[in-house]
XYZ file of C-alpha atoms in Angstrom:
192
model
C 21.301 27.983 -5.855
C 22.209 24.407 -4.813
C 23.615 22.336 -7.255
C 20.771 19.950 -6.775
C 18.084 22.474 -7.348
C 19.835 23.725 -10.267
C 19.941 20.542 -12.696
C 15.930 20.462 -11.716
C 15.483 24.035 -13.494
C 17.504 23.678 -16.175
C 18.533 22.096 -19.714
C 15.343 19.917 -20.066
C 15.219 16.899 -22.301
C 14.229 18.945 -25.929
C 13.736 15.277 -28.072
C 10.937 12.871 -28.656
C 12.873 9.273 -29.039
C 9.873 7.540 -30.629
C 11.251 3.804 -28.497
C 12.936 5.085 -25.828
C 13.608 2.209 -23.329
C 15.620 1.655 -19.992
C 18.433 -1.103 -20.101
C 20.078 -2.159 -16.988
C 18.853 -2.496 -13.252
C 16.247 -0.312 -11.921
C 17.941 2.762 -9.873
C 21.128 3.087 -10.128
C 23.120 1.958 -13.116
C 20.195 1.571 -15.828
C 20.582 4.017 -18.537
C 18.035 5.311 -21.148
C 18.711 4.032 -25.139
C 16.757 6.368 -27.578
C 15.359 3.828 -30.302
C 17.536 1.031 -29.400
C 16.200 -0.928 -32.785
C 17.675 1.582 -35.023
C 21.163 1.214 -33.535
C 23.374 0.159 -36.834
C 24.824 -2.779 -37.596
C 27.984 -2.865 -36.761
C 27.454 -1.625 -33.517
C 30.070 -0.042 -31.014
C 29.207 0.898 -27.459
C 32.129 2.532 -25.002
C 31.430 2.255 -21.498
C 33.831 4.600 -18.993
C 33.779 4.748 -15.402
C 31.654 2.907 -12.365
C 31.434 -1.048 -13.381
C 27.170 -1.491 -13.748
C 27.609 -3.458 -16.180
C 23.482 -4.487 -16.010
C 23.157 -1.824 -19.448
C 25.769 -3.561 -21.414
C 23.929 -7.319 -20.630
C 20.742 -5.894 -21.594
C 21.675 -4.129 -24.710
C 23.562 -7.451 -25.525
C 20.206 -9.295 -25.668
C 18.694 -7.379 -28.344
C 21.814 -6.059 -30.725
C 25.256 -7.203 -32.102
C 27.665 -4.621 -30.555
C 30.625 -4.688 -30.193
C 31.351 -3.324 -26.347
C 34.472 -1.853 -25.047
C 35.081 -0.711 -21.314
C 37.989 1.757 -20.932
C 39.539 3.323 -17.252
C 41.589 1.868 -14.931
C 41.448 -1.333 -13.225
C 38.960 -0.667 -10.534
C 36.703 0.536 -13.542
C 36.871 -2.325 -15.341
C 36.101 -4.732 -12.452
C 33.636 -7.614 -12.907
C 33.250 -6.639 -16.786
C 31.174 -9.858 -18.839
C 33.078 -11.799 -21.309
C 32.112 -10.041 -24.374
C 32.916 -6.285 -22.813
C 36.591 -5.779 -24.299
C 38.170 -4.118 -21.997
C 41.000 -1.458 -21.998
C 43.209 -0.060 -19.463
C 43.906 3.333 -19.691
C 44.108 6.283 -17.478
C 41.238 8.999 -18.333
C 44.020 11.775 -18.929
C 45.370 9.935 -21.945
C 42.510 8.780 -23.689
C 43.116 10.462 -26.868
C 46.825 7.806 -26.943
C 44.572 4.669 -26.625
C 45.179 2.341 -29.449
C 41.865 1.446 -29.581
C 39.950 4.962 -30.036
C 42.856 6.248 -32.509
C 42.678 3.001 -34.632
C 38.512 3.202 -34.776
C 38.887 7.275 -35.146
C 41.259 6.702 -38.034
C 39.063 4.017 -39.682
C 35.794 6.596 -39.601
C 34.206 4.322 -37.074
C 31.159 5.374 -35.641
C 30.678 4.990 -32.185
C 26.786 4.271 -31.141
C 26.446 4.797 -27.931
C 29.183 6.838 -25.353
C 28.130 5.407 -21.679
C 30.223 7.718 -18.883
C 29.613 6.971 -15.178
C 30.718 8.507 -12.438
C 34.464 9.010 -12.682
C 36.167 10.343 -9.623
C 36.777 13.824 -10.024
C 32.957 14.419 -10.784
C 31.838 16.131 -13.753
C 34.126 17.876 -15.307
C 36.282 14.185 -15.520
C 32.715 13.199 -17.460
C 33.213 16.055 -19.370
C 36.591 16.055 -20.481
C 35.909 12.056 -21.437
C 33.123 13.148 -23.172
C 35.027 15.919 -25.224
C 38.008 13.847 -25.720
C 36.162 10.801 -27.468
C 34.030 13.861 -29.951
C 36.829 15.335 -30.714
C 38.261 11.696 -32.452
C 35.105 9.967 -33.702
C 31.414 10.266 -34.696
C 29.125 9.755 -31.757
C 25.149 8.987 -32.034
C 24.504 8.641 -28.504
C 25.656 10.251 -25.278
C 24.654 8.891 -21.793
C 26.770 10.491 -19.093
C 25.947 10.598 -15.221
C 26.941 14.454 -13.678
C 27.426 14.986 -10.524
C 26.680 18.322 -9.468
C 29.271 19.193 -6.754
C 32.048 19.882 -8.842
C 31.299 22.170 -11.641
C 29.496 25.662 -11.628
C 26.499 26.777 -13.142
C 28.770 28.806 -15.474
C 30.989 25.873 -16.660
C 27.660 23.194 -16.740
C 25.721 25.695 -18.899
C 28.704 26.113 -21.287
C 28.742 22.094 -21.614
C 25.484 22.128 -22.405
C 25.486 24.970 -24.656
C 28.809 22.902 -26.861
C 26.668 19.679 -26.796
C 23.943 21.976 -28.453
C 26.301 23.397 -30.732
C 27.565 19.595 -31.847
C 23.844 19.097 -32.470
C 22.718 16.810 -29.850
C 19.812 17.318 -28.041
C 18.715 15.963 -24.833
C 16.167 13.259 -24.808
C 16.296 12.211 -21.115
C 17.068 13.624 -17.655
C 16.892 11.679 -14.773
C 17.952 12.902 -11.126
C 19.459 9.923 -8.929
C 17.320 10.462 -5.936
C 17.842 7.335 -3.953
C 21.817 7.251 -2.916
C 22.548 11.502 -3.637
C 19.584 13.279 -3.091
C 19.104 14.891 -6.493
C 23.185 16.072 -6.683
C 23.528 13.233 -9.213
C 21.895 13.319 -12.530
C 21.782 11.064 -15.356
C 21.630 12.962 -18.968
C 21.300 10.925 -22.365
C 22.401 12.988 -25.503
C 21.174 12.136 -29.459
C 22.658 13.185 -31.777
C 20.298 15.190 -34.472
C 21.504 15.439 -38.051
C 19.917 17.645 -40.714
């Protein structure tokens, strides 16, 4: 089964976000928020991979996070003032200063944003993974591109999201520049 065709059968949003709402540029780069107006206060977004930066300036306008951009310098490129930006190669994430200070403090982060990384998915996974593994997350928004991984290692992502109790509240396939191969996924996370 083509990869495209594959992310339109399966793992199907499963949550109602009573305000969902778009942030960011139509197309490309705009990501979906689930209930952006019960984000906490304090706030902390991180933002890894392609530099859209059009969902960290609208999320600006209506909260008080505090917004940090992490990858290498590429990555980081054209970042607004108030983005705090780290540079730090993917691979040794779990050594940033940053993430082990706000890990060891109990910080939660709000919203994970992951982009496309080079290296496709399974880079977006192991980002994903690595940041879990050191903090509370409430929010997962991660681009997957669907060349890289198989249907065996995508389904066992899904299934360990599932298993952290997060549940998919949006899907959206990037038609316009891949032809479907490209979907955006945004992750809450459900507690009891």
């Amino acid at each position: 089964l083509p990869c495209h065709k594959w992310y339109q059968i399966n793992w199907e949003p499963n949550f109602f976000c009573k305000a969902e709402r778009r942030l960011g540029p139509r197309g490309e780069g705009g990501k979906w928020l689930c209930d952006p107006y019960r984000v906490g206060k304090p706030c902390v977004v991180y933002s890894f991979g392609k530099p859209f930066w059009g969902f960290e300036s609208d999320f600006k306008k209506i909260s008080d996070c505090e917004f940090h951009a992490f990858g290498s310098g590429e990555q980081l490129k054209g970042a607004p003032d108030f983005v705090q930006q780290h540079l730090v190669e993917l691979s040794m994430l779990q050594h940033d200063e940053t993430i082990k200070a706000h890990g060891e403090m109990g910080i939660t982060v709000d919203v994970l944003k992951v982009n496309d990384l080079s290296g496709g998915s399974l880079n977006q996974w192991s980002v994903v993974e690595a940041v879990l593994r050191l903090m509370k997350v409430r929010q997962v928004l991660v681009t997957l591109d669907c060349s890289r991984p198989t249907a065996h290692t995508a389904h066992s992502w899904f299934q360990e999201m599932r298993n952290r109790k997060f549940a998919i509240f949006h899907k959206e396939p990037e038609t316009f520049r891949s032809g479907g191969s490209v979907t955006d996924y945004a992750f809450v996370l459900v507690e009891s």
